[in-house]
Short mmCIF file of C-alpha atoms in Angstrom, two decimals:
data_model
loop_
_atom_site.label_atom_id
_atom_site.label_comp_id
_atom_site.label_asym_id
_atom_site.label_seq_id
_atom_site.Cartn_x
_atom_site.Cartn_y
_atom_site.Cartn_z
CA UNK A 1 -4.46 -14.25 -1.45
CA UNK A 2 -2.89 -17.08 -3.14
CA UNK A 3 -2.31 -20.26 -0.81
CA UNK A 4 -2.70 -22.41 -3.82
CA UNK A 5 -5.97 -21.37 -4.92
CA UNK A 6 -4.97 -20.33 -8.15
CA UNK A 7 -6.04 -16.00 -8.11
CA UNK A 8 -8.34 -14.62 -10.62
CA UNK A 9 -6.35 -12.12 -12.00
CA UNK A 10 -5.04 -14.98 -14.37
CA UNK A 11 -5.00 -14.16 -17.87
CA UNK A 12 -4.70 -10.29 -19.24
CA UNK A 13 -4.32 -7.16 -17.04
CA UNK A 14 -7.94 -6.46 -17.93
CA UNK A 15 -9.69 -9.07 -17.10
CA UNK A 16 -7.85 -9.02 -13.64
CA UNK A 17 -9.62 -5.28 -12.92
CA UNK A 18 -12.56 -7.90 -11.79
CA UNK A 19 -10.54 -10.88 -10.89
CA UNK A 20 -7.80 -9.46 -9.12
CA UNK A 21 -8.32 -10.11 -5.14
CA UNK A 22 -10.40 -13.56 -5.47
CA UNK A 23 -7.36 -16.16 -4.75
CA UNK A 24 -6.82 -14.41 -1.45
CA UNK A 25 -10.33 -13.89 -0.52
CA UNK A 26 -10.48 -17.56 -1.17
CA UNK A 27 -8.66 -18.11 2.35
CA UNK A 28 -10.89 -15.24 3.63
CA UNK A 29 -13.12 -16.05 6.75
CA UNK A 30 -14.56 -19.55 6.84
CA UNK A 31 -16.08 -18.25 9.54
CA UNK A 32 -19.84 -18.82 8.77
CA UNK A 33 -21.47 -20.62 6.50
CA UNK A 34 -24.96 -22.85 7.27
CA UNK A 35 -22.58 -25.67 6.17
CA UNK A 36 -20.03 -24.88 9.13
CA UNK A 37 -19.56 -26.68 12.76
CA UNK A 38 -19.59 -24.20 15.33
CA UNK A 39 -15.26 -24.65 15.98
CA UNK A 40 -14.55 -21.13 16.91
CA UNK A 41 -11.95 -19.86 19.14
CA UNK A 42 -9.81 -17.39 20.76
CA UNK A 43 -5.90 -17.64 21.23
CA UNK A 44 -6.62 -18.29 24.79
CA UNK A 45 -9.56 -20.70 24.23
CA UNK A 46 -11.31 -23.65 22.42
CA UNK A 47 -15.40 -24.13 21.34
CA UNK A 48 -16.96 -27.40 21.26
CA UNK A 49 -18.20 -28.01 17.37
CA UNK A 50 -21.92 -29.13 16.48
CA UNK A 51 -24.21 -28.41 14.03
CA UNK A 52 -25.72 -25.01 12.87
CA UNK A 53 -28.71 -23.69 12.48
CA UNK A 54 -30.00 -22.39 9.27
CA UNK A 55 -29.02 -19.31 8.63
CA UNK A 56 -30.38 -16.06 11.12
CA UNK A 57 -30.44 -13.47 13.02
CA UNK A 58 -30.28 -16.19 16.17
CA UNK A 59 -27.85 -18.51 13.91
CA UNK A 60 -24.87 -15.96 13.79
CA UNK A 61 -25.20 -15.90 17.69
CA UNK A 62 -24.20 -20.02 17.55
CA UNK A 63 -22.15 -19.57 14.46
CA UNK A 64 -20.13 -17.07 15.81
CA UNK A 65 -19.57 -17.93 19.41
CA UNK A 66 -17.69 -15.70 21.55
CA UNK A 67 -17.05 -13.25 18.86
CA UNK A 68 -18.63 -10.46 21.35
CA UNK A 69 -16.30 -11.16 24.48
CA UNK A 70 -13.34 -11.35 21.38
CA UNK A 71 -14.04 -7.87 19.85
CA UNK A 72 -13.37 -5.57 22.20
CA UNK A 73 -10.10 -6.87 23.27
CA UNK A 74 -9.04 -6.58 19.66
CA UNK A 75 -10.72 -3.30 18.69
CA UNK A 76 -9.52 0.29 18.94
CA UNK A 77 -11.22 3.29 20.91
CA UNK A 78 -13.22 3.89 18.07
CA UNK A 79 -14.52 0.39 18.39
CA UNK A 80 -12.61 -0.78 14.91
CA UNK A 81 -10.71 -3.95 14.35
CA UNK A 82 -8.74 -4.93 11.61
CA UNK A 83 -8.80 -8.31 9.89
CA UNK A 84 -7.12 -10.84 7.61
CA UNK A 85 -7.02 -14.33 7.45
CA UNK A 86 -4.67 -17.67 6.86
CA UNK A 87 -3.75 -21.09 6.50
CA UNK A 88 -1.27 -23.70 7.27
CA UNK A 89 1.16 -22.51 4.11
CA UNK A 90 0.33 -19.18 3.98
CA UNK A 91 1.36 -18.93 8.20
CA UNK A 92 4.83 -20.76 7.79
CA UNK A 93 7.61 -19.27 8.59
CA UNK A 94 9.07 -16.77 5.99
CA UNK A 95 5.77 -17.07 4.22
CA UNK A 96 3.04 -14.59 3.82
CA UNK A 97 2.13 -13.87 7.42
CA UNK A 98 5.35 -13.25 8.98
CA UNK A 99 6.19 -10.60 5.93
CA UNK A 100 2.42 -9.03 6.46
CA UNK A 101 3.13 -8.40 10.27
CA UNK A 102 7.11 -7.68 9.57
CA UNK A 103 5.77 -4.68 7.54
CA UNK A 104 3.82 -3.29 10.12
CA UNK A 105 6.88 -3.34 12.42
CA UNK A 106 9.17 -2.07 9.69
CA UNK A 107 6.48 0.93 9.16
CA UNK A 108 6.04 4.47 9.95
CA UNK A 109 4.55 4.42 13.41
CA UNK A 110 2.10 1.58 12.69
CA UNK A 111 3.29 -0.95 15.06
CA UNK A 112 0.88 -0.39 17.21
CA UNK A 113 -1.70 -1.04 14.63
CA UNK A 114 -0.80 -4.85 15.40
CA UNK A 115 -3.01 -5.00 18.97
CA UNK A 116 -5.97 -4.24 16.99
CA UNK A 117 -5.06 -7.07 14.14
CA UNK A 118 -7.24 -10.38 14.32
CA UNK A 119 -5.55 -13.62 11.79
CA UNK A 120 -8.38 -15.46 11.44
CA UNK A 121 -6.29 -19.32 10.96
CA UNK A 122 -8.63 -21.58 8.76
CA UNK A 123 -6.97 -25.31 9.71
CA UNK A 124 -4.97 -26.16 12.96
CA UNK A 125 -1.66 -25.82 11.80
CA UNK A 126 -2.50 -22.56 10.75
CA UNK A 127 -3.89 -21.80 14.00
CA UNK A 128 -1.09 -23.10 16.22
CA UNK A 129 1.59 -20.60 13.89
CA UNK A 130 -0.62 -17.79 14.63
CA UNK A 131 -0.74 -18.45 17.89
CA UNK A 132 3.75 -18.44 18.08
CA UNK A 133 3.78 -15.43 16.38
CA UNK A 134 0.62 -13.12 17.25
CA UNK A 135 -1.40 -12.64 20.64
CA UNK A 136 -5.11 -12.18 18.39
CA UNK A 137 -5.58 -15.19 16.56
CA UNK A 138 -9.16 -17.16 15.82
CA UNK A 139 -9.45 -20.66 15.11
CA UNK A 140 -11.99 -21.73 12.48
CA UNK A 141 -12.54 -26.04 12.75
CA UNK A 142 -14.47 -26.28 9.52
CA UNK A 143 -16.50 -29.41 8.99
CA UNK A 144 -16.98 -29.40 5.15
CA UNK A 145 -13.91 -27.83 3.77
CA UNK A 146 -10.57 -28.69 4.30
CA UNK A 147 -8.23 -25.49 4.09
CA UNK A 148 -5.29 -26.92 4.68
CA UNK A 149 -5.08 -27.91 0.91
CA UNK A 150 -5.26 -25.46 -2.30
CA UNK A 151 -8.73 -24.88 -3.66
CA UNK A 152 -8.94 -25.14 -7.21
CA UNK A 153 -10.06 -21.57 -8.95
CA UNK A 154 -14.00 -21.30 -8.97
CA UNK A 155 -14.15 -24.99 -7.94
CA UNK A 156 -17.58 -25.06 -5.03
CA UNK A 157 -14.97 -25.19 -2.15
CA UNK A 158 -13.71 -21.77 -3.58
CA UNK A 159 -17.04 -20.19 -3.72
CA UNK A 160 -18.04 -21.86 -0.17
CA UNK A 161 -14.81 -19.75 1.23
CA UNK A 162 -14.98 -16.76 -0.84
CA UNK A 163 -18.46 -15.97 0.35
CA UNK A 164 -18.25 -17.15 3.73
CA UNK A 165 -16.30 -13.91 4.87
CA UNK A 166 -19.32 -11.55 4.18
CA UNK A 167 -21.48 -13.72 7.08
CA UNK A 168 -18.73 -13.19 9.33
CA UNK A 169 -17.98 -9.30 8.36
CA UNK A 170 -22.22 -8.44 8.75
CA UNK A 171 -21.88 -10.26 12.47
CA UNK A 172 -18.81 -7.72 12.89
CA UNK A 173 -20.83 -4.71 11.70
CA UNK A 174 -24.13 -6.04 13.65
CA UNK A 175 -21.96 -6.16 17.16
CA UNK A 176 -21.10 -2.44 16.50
CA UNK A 177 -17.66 -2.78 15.06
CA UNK A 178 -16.08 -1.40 11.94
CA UNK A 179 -13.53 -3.49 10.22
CA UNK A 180 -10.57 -2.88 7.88
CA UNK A 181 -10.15 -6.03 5.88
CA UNK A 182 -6.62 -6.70 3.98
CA UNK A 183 -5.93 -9.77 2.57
CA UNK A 184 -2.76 -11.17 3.84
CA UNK A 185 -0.48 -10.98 1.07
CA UNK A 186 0.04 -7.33 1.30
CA UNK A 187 2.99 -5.38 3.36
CA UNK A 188 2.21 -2.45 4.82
CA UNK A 189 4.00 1.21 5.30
CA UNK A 190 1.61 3.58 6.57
CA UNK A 191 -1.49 4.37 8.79
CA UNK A 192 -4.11 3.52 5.98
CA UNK A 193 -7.31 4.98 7.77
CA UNK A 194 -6.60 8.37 7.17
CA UNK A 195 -6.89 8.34 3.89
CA UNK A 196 -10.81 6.49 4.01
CA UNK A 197 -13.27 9.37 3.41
CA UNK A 198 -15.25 9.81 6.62
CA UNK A 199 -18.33 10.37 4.41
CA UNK A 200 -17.90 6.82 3.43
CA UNK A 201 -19.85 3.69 4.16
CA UNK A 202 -16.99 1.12 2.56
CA UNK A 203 -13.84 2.48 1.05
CA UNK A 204 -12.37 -0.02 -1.49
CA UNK A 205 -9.03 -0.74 -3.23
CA UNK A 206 -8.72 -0.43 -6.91
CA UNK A 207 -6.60 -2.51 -9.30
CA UNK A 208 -6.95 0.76 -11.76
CA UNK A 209 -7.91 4.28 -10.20
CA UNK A 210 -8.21 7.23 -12.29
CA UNK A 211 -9.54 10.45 -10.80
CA UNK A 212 -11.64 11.19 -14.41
CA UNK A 213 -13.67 8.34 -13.58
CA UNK A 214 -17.31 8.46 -12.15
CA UNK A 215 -15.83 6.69 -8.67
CA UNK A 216 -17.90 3.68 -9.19
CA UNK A 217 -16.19 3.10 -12.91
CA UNK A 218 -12.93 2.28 -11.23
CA UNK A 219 -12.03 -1.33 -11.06
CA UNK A 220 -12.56 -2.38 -7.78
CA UNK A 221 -10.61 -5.14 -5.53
CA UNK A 222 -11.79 -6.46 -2.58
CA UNK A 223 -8.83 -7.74 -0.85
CA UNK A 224 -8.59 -4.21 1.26
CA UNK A 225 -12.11 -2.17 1.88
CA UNK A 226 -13.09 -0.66 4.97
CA UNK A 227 -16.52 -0.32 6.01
CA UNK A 228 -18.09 1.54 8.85
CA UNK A 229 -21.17 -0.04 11.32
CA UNK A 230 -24.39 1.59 10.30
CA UNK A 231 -27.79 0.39 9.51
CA UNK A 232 -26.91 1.31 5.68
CA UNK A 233 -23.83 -1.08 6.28
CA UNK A 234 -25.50 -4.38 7.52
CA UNK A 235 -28.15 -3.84 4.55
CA UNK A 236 -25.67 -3.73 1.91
CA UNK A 237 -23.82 -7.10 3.33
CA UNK A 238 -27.49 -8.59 3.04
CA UNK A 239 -28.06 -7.32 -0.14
CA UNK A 240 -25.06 -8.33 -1.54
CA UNK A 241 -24.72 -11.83 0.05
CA UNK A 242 -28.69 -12.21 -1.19
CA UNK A 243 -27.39 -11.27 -4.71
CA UNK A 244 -25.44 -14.71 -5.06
CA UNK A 245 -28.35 -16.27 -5.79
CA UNK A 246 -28.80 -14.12 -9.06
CA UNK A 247 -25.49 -14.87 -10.14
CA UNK A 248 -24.80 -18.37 -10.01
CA UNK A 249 -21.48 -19.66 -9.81
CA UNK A 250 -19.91 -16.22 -9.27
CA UNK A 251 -17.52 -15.20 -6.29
CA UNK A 252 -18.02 -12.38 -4.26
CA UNK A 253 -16.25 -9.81 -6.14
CA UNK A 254 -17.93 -10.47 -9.07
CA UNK A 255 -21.50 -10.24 -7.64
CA UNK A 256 -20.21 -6.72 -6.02
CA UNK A 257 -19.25 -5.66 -9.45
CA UNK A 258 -22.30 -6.32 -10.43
CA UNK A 259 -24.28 -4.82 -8.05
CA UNK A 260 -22.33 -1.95 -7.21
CA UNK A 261 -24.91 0.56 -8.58
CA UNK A 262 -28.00 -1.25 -7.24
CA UNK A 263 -26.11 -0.45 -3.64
CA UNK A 264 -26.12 3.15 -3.69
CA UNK A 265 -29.35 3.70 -5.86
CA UNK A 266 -31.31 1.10 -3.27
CA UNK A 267 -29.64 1.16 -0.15
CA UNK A 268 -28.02 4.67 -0.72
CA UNK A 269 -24.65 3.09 0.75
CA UNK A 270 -21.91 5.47 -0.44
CA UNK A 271 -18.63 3.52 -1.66
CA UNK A 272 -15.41 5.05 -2.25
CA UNK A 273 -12.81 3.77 -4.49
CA UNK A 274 -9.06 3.89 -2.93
CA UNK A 275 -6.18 5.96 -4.80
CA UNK A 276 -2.96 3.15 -5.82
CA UNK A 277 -0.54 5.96 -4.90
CA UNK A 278 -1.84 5.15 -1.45
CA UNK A 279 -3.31 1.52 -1.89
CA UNK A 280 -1.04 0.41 -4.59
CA UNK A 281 -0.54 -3.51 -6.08
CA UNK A 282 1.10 -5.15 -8.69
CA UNK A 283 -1.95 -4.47 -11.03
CA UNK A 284 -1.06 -0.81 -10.60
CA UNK A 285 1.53 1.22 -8.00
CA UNK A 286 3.35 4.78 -7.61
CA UNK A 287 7.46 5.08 -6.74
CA UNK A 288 6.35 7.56 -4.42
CA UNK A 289 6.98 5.56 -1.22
CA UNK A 290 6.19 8.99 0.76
CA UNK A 291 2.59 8.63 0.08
CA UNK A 292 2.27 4.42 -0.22
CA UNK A 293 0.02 2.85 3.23
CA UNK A 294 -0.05 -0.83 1.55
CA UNK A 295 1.33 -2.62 -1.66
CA UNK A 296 -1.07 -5.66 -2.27
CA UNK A 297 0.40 -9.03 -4.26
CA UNK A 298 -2.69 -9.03 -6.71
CA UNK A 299 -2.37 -9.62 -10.48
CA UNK A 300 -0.34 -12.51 -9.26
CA UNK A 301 -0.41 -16.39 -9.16
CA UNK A 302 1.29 -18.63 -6.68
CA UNK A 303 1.93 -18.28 -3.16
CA UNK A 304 5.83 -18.81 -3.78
CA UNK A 305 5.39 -16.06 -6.24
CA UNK A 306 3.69 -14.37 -4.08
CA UNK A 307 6.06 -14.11 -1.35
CA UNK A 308 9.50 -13.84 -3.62
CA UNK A 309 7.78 -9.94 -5.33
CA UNK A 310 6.81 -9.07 -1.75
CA UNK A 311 10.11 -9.96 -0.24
CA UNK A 312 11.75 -7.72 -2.86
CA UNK A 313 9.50 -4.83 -1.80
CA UNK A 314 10.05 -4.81 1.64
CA UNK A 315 13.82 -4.91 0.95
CA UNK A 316 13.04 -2.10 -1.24
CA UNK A 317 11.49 -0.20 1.88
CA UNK A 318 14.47 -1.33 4.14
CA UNK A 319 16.39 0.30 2.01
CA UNK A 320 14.84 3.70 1.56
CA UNK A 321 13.92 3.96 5.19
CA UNK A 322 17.71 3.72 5.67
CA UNK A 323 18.78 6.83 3.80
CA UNK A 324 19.60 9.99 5.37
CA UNK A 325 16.83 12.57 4.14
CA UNK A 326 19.32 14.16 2.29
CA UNK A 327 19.19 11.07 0.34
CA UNK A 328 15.95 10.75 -0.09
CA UNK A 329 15.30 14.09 -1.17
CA UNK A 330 17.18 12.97 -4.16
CA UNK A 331 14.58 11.21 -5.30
CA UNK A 332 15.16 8.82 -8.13
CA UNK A 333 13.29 5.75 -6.14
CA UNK A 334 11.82 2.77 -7.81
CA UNK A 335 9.79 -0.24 -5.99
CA UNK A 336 11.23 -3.80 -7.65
CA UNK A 337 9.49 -4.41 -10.58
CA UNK A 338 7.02 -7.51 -9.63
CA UNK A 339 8.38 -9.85 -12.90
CA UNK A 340 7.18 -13.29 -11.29
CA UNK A 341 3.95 -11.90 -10.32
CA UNK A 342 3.15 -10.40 -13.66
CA UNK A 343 4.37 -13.00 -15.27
CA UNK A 344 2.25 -14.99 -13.97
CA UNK A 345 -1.21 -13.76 -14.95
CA UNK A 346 0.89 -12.49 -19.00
CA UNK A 347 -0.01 -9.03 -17.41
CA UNK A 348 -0.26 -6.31 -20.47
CA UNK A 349 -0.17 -2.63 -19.60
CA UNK A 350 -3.95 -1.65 -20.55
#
């Protein structure tokens, strides 16, 4: 996500393999952090703020207040919600949010896919747009961090947000829910979840996939990764959210990278790495939009830049979806080449 933040997948097309998905997991989930007021709510209603507890077992029940009764009403049969988050600029109108749930309208039977969406809003503006243009929102009323304003790249803020989403995600997975996480600058096309391996505690986009590659050698991104409720599940979000201690000044993608190996040799968590032909991004996608579920705006800096390369892709499905299969069958298609967004970040092809 961008909203100002300035992304890490600045600089070459290599270094953004591990810095690709930070700027929008910047907005992710200020939804817990032992530096957080209580301030959650519902579309429908308001919490009271106050102080919490130190981090706990008995501290996500405060921090997280009425996430239990919101849950089910979001989740599918299969007791799985999916989740993305936002603030003030990136809800405006014609910015980020309205093209993320535009795509899923504009999609291959994945409308539906929107009842089981949550937009967690990180400031009240944010909150009150969500609420004009999407029946799930959740209001964060964060007492230390103001996310109304752009957080600058690595700056304490940054890190405060960027690892606040795992407390919220283990709360998800300890209520018995699994969770599909997308940052919001991404469109989508397709029903992603067929394509997660059901052997699979987290499937994980990649900003580079090659088959070859040992799955755990391919650069992974962190602004889409699915991960199922088990006990295997909630010990790896513990794990990993321990880990920041051992890397200091580090956001949460970078600790994972890290510790990627540790998870499946301790924990024996199993972690999948996403195909781009199906996942794609500006770091890497396939002109096969008969296999593409979701095109994500990494290896790119600047919300407007942001929004002007995804625009051009979702004209770019418009436009396909409106040939005649005879048409298509021609083949010859080609997504918009992403010029700002590259640009942006001097991307190289590696």
């Amino acid at each position: 996500m961008g909203l100002g933040f300035g992304r890490k997948e600045a600089g070459s097309h290599a270094a953004s393999f591990l810095l690709g998905a930070a700027l929008p997991t910047a907005l992710l989930f200020l939804l817990a952090s032992d530096r957080l007021g209580e301030g959650l709510s519902s579309i429908s209603r308001s919490w009271g703020s106050g102080a919490v507890p130190p981090a706990g077992d008995g501290a996500n029940e405060v921090i997280f207040k009425g996430l239990p009764e919101l849950l089910p009403r979001v989740a599918m049969e299969d007791r799985t919600v999916i989740i993305t988050s936002v603030n003030e600029a990136w809800a405006q109108p014609g910015s980020l949010l309205d093209l993320y749930l535009d795509s899923f309208r504009n999609g291959v039977d994945i409308a539906h896919l929107l009842n089981h969406l949550l937009v967690v809003a990180l400031d009240a503006r944010g909150f009150e747009r969500c609420k004009a243009v999407h029946p799930h929102c959740y209001f964060l009323n964060a007492t230390s961090v103001d996310m109304s304003s752009a957080k600058p790249f690595m700056s304490p803020d940054y890190l405060e947000l960027v690892w606040t989403k795992l407390t919220f995600q283990q709360r998800v997975l300890e209520l018995g829910y699994n969770f599909l996480f997308t940052d919001c600058d991404m469109v989508w096309f397709r029903n992603p979840f067929r394509h997660f391996p059901v052997y699979a505690d987290m499937s994980c986009s990649s900003d580079d996939f090659k088959p070859s590659r040992a799955p755990l050698d391919n650069p992974l991104n962190t602004g889409l990764y699915y991960m199922k409720s088990t006990n295997r599940t909630i010990q790896m979000m513990r794990y990993w959210r321990a880990a920041r201690e051992r890397f200091p000044g580090q956001h949460d993608q970078a600790v994972f990278v890290n510790i990627r190996h540790e998870l499946v040799s301790k924990l024996q968590v199993k972690i999948e790495p996403l195909e781009t032909v199906y996942f794609g991004g500006f770091c890497e996608y396939h002109d096969d939009p008969e296999k593409v579920c979701t095109i994500h705006a990494c290896c790119c800096i600047g919300l407007d830049t942001k929004v002007h390369d995804l625009k051009d892709v979702a004209a770019d499905w418009k436009n396909y979806t409106s040939l005649t299969p005879e048409q298509r069958q021609k083949g010859g298609f080609k997504w918009s080449y992403p010029t700002r967004c590259r640009n942006s970040i001097g991307w190289r092809r590696p």
